PDB file of C-alpha atoms in Angstrom:
ATOM      1  CA  MET A  10     -22.919 246.815 -52.965  1.00 48.00           C
ATOM      2  CA  ALA A  11     -21.031 245.017 -55.896  1.00 52.00           C
ATOM      3  CA  ARG A  12     -18.412 243.151 -53.510  1.00 60.00           C
ATOM      4  CA  TYR A  13     -21.444 241.589 -51.751  1.00 58.00           C
ATOM      5  CA  LYS A  14     -23.298 240.194 -54.755  1.00 63.00           C
ATOM      6  CA  GLN A  15     -20.188 237.806 -55.298  1.00 70.00           C
ATOM      7  CA  ASP A  16     -19.858 236.719 -51.785  1.00 82.00           C
ATOM      8  CA  ALA A  17     -22.928 234.979 -50.403  1.00 82.00           C
ATOM      9  CA  ALA A  18     -21.463 235.277 -46.815  1.00 88.00           C
ATOM     10  CA  LYS A  19     -21.096 238.854 -46.734  1.00 90.00           C
ATOM     11  CA  ARG A  20     -24.272 239.445 -48.398  1.00 87.00           C
ATOM     12  CA  TRP A  21     -26.188 237.509 -45.538  1.00 91.00           C
ATOM     13  CA  THR A  22     -24.728 239.931 -43.066  1.00 91.00           C
ATOM     14  CA  LEU A  23     -26.329 242.850 -44.634  1.00 92.00           C
ATOM     15  CA  PRO A  24     -29.170 244.242 -42.641  1.00 94.00           C
ATOM     16  CA  ASP A  25     -32.510 243.010 -43.513  1.00 95.00           C
ATOM     17  CA  ARG A  26     -33.930 245.931 -45.325  1.00 96.00           C
ATOM     18  CA  THR A  27     -30.764 246.235 -47.570  1.00 94.00           C
ATOM     19  CA  PHE A  28     -30.671 242.363 -48.024  1.00 95.00           C
ATOM     20  CA  PHE A  29     -34.057 242.415 -49.409  1.00 96.00           C
ATOM     21  CA  ALA A  30     -33.591 245.703 -51.440  1.00 94.00           C
ATOM     22  CA  HIS A  31     -30.504 244.266 -53.196  1.00 90.00           C
ATOM     23  CA  GLY A  32     -31.106 240.847 -54.867  1.00 89.00           C
ATOM     24  CA  ALA A  33     -33.816 239.235 -52.367  1.00 96.00           C
ATOM     25  CA  CYS A  34     -37.068 241.442 -53.290  1.00 97.00           C
ATOM     26  CA  HIS A  35     -38.588 238.418 -54.892  1.00 98.00           C
ATOM     27  CA  ILE A  36     -38.141 236.305 -51.762  1.00 98.00           C
ATOM     28  CA  LEU A  37     -39.784 238.960 -49.601  1.00 98.00           C
ATOM     29  CA  ALA A  38     -42.661 239.198 -52.055  1.00 98.00           C
ATOM     30  CA  GLY A  39     -43.132 235.427 -52.242  1.00 98.00           C
ATOM     31  CA  MET A  40     -43.040 234.999 -48.551  1.00 98.00           C
ATOM     32  CA  TYR A  41     -45.513 237.946 -48.363  1.00 98.00           C
ATOM     33  CA  LEU A  42     -47.996 236.049 -50.594  1.00 98.00           C
ATOM     34  CA  ARG A  43     -47.550 232.935 -48.568  1.00 97.00           C
ATOM     35  CA  LEU A  44     -48.141 234.422 -45.240  1.00 97.00           C
ATOM     36  CA  TYR A  45     -51.001 236.930 -46.186  1.00 96.00           C
ATOM     37  CA  PRO A  46     -52.795 235.404 -49.088  1.00 95.00           C
ATOM     38  CA  ASP A  47     -56.180 236.928 -48.038  1.00 92.00           C
ATOM     39  CA  PHE A  48     -54.944 240.485 -48.305  1.00 93.00           C
ATOM     40  CA  GLY A  49     -55.704 240.643 -51.938  1.00 94.00           C
ATOM     41  CA  PHE A  50     -52.179 241.486 -53.362  1.00 98.00           C
ATOM     42  CA  LYS A  51     -50.540 240.328 -56.243  1.00 98.00           C
ATOM     43  CA  ALA A  52     -46.957 240.408 -57.316  1.00 98.00           C
ATOM     44  CA  LYS A  53     -45.713 242.786 -59.970  1.00 98.00           C
ATOM     45  CA  GLN A  54     -42.069 243.224 -61.476  1.00 98.00           C
ATOM     46  CA  ILE A  55     -40.290 246.137 -62.881  1.00 98.00           C
ATOM     47  CA  ILE A  56     -38.519 245.003 -65.912  1.00 97.00           C
ATOM     48  CA  PRO A  57     -35.998 247.450 -67.300  1.00 97.00           C
ATOM     49  CA  ARG A  58     -35.697 247.817 -70.889  1.00 95.00           C
ATOM     50  CA  LYS A  59     -32.082 247.414 -72.954  1.00 92.00           C
ATOM     51  CA  THR A  60     -30.900 244.986 -70.341  1.00 90.00           C
ATOM     52  CA  LEU A  61     -30.267 247.571 -67.905  1.00 95.00           C
ATOM     53  CA  PRO A  62     -30.034 246.918 -64.255  1.00 95.00           C
ATOM     54  CA  GLY A  63     -32.948 248.034 -61.728  1.00 96.00           C
ATOM     55  CA  ALA A  64     -35.354 244.884 -61.984  1.00 96.00           C
ATOM     56  CA  HIS A  65     -37.591 244.821 -58.998  1.00 97.00           C
ATOM     57  CA  ILE A  66     -40.529 242.701 -57.476  1.00 98.00           C
ATOM     58  CA  PHE A  67     -43.100 244.130 -55.120  1.00 98.00           C
ATOM     59  CA  ILE A  68     -46.643 243.331 -53.940  1.00 98.00           C
ATOM     60  CA  SER A  69     -49.622 245.493 -54.876  1.00 98.00           C
ATOM     61  CA  ASN A  70     -53.413 245.772 -55.061  1.00 97.00           C
ATOM     62  CA  ASP A  71     -53.134 248.362 -57.883  1.00 97.00           C
ATOM     63  CA  THR A  72     -53.283 251.282 -55.340  1.00 97.00           C
ATOM     64  CA  ILE A  73     -51.167 250.437 -52.322  1.00 97.00           C
ATOM     65  CA  ALA A  74     -47.868 248.567 -52.895  1.00 98.00           C
ATOM     66  CA  PHE A  75     -45.531 246.892 -50.206  1.00 98.00           C
ATOM     67  CA  ASP A  76     -41.760 245.966 -50.689  1.00 98.00           C
ATOM     68  CA  TYR A  77     -38.736 246.233 -48.427  1.00 97.00           C
ATOM     69  CA  HIS A  78     -39.625 249.977 -47.909  1.00 95.00           C
ATOM     70  CA  GLY A  79     -42.860 249.285 -46.342  1.00 97.00           C
ATOM     71  CA  TYR A  80     -46.375 250.244 -47.692  1.00 98.00           C
ATOM     72  CA  SER A  81     -46.751 253.102 -50.057  1.00 97.00           C
ATOM     73  CA  SER A  82     -49.011 254.132 -52.974  1.00 97.00           C
ATOM     74  CA  GLU A  83     -48.016 251.812 -56.017  1.00 98.00           C
ATOM     75  CA  GLU A  84     -47.506 255.382 -57.815  1.00 97.00           C
ATOM     76  CA  ASN A  85     -45.064 256.518 -55.261  1.00 97.00           C
ATOM     77  CA  LEU A  86     -43.211 253.367 -55.302  1.00 98.00           C
ATOM     78  CA  LEU A  87     -42.760 253.521 -59.062  1.00 98.00           C
ATOM     79  CA  CYS A  88     -41.635 257.270 -59.098  1.00 97.00           C
ATOM     80  CA  HIS A  89     -39.048 256.329 -56.487  1.00 97.00           C
ATOM     81  CA  HIS A  90     -37.714 253.493 -58.495  1.00 97.00           C
ATOM     82  CA  ASN A  91     -37.895 255.420 -61.689  1.00 97.00           C
ATOM     83  CA  GLU A  92     -35.900 258.356 -60.135  1.00 97.00           C
ATOM     84  CA  VAL A  93     -33.319 256.355 -58.527  1.00 97.00           C
ATOM     85  CA  TRP A  94     -32.471 254.372 -61.792  1.00 97.00           C
ATOM     86  CA  ARG A  95     -32.808 257.375 -64.126  1.00 97.00           C
ATOM     87  CA  ALA A  96     -30.142 259.234 -61.986  1.00 97.00           C
ATOM     88  CA  ARG A  97     -27.647 256.450 -62.761  1.00 96.00           C
ATOM     89  CA  TYR A  98     -29.144 255.863 -66.395  1.00 97.00           C
ATOM     90  CA  PRO A  99     -30.732 258.970 -68.016  1.00 96.00           C
ATOM     91  CA  ASP A 100     -32.467 256.926 -70.706  1.00 95.00           C
ATOM     92  CA  TRP A 101     -33.693 254.173 -68.094  1.00 97.00           C
ATOM     93  CA  GLN A 102     -37.354 252.834 -68.793  1.00 97.00           C
ATOM     94  CA  ALA A 103     -39.104 249.844 -67.652  1.00 98.00           C
ATOM     95  CA  ASP A 104     -42.284 247.839 -68.150  1.00 98.00           C
ATOM     96  CA  ILE A 105     -44.421 246.715 -65.200  1.00 98.00           C
ATOM     97  CA  GLU A 106     -45.865 243.200 -65.571  1.00 98.00           C
ATOM     98  CA  MET A 107     -47.765 240.814 -63.290  1.00 98.00           C
ATOM     99  CA  VAL A 108     -45.732 238.042 -62.058  1.00 98.00           C
ATOM    100  CA  THR A 109     -46.842 234.698 -63.323  1.00 97.00           C
ATOM    101  CA  PHE A 110     -44.423 232.328 -61.645  1.00 98.00           C
ATOM    102  CA  ASP A 111     -43.851 230.955 -58.308  1.00 98.00           C
ATOM    103  CA  LEU A 112     -41.658 233.324 -56.400  1.00 98.00           C
ATOM    104  CA  LEU A 113     -40.269 230.879 -53.815  1.00 98.00           C
ATOM    105  CA  LYS A 114     -39.526 228.014 -56.486  1.00 98.00           C
ATOM    106  CA  THR A 115     -36.033 227.576 -57.633  1.00 97.00           C
ATOM    107  CA  THR A 116     -36.723 226.315 -60.942  1.00 97.00           C
ATOM    108  CA  ASP A 117     -39.045 229.181 -61.894  1.00 97.00           C
ATOM    109  CA  LEU A 118     -36.698 231.655 -60.374  1.00 97.00           C
ATOM    110  CA  ASN A 119     -33.551 230.331 -61.922  1.00 96.00           C
ATOM    111  CA  GLN A 120     -35.394 230.527 -65.503  1.00 97.00           C
ATOM    112  CA  ARG A 121     -35.486 234.383 -64.920  1.00 95.00           C
ATOM    113  CA  GLN A 122     -31.958 234.692 -63.523  1.00 93.00           C
ATOM    114  CA  MET A 123     -32.756 234.957 -59.871  1.00 95.00           C
ATOM    115  CA  ARG A 124     -31.683 232.937 -56.877  1.00 94.00           C
ATOM    116  CA  GLY A 125     -34.176 230.321 -55.247  1.00 95.00           C
ATOM    117  CA  PRO A 126     -34.715 230.192 -51.672  1.00 96.00           C
ATOM    118  CA  ASP A 127     -32.305 227.184 -51.444  1.00 95.00           C
ATOM    119  CA  GLN A 128     -29.417 228.935 -53.186  1.00 94.00           C
ATOM    120  CA  TYR A 129     -28.706 231.715 -50.636  1.00 93.00           C
ATOM    121  CA  TRP A 130     -26.072 231.161 -47.803  1.00 91.00           C
ATOM    122  CA  ARG A 131     -28.384 230.221 -45.204  1.00 93.00           C
ATOM    123  CA  ASP A 132     -32.172 229.546 -45.386  1.00 95.00           C
ATOM    124  CA  VAL A 133     -33.590 232.790 -46.562  1.00 97.00           C
ATOM    125  CA  LEU A 134     -37.278 231.927 -45.707  1.00 98.00           C
ATOM    126  CA  PRO A 135     -37.090 232.249 -41.881  1.00 98.00           C
ATOM    127  CA  ARG A 136     -35.409 235.612 -42.315  1.00 98.00           C
ATOM    128  CA  ALA A 137     -38.270 236.898 -44.870  1.00 98.00           C
ATOM    129  CA  ARG A 138     -40.877 235.573 -42.682  1.00 98.00           C
ATOM    130  CA  HIS A 139     -39.355 237.329 -39.393  1.00 98.00           C
ATOM    131  CA  TYR A 140     -38.966 240.640 -41.383  1.00 98.00           C
ATOM    132  CA  LEU A 141     -42.554 240.602 -42.386  1.00 98.00           C
ATOM    133  CA  GLU A 142     -43.780 239.368 -39.141  1.00 97.00           C
ATOM    134  CA  LYS A 143     -42.238 242.569 -37.132  1.00 97.00           C
ATOM    135  CA  ILE A 144     -44.522 244.799 -39.491  1.00 97.00           C
ATOM    136  CA  ASP A 145     -48.010 246.043 -38.208  1.00 97.00           C
ATOM    137  CA  HIS A 146     -49.543 245.197 -41.767  1.00 96.00           C
ATOM    138  CA  GLN A 147     -52.997 246.741 -40.990  1.00 95.00           C
ATOM    139  CA  GLY A 148     -51.757 249.840 -39.501  1.00 96.00           C
ATOM    140  CA  ALA A 149     -48.837 250.564 -42.071  1.00 97.00           C
ATOM    141  CA  TYR A 150     -51.354 249.794 -44.854  1.00 96.00           C
ATOM    142  CA  GLU A 151     -54.066 252.177 -43.524  1.00 96.00           C
ATOM    143  CA  LYS A 152     -51.379 254.911 -42.983  1.00 96.00           C
ATOM    144  CA  ALA A 153     -50.491 254.347 -46.706  1.00 95.00           C
ATOM    145  CA  LYS A 154     -53.955 254.427 -47.778  1.00 94.00           C
ATOM    146  CA  SER A 155     -54.644 257.800 -45.694  1.00 94.00           C
ATOM    147  CA  ARG A 156     -51.880 259.501 -47.742  1.00 91.00           C
ATOM    148  CA  ILE A 157     -53.429 258.834 -51.000  1.00 89.00           C
ATOM    149  CA  GLY A 158     -56.545 260.238 -49.658  1.00 68.00           C
ATOM    150  CA  SER A 159     -54.886 263.362 -48.237  1.00 61.00           C
ATOM    151  CA  ALA A 160     -52.938 264.081 -51.613  1.00 51.00           C
TER     152      ALA A 160
END
């Protein structure tokens, strides 16, 4: 993946899920909030401690979360994320904070070392919209919610 991080054209050719998993999660979250403002979700960020990698932005209503994986319980999303990064860095820890900046505004993102929508090889906003519009949000949300109730 490292070779793709430095080559914008190669990064663009990654499958959507991989693309939004590795460096464009904030764009997906921002587009979600733009397209579905009435769903009652807000953006949260995982901020690793000790300047370790593993930052991530996802959407949540404090119970159900959404990111490039789709819908799941917020607890499962955080557990999975922690497991993945602790496998690489045994002392990995992170804080969860509400996002208080515009996820689609380049100046806000650049202040936090993230690419703005206009800093990708091509226009990333239609790509994020297309990715989101392929999902049956109501059905996927209900499925994730039912898994919590049966746990």
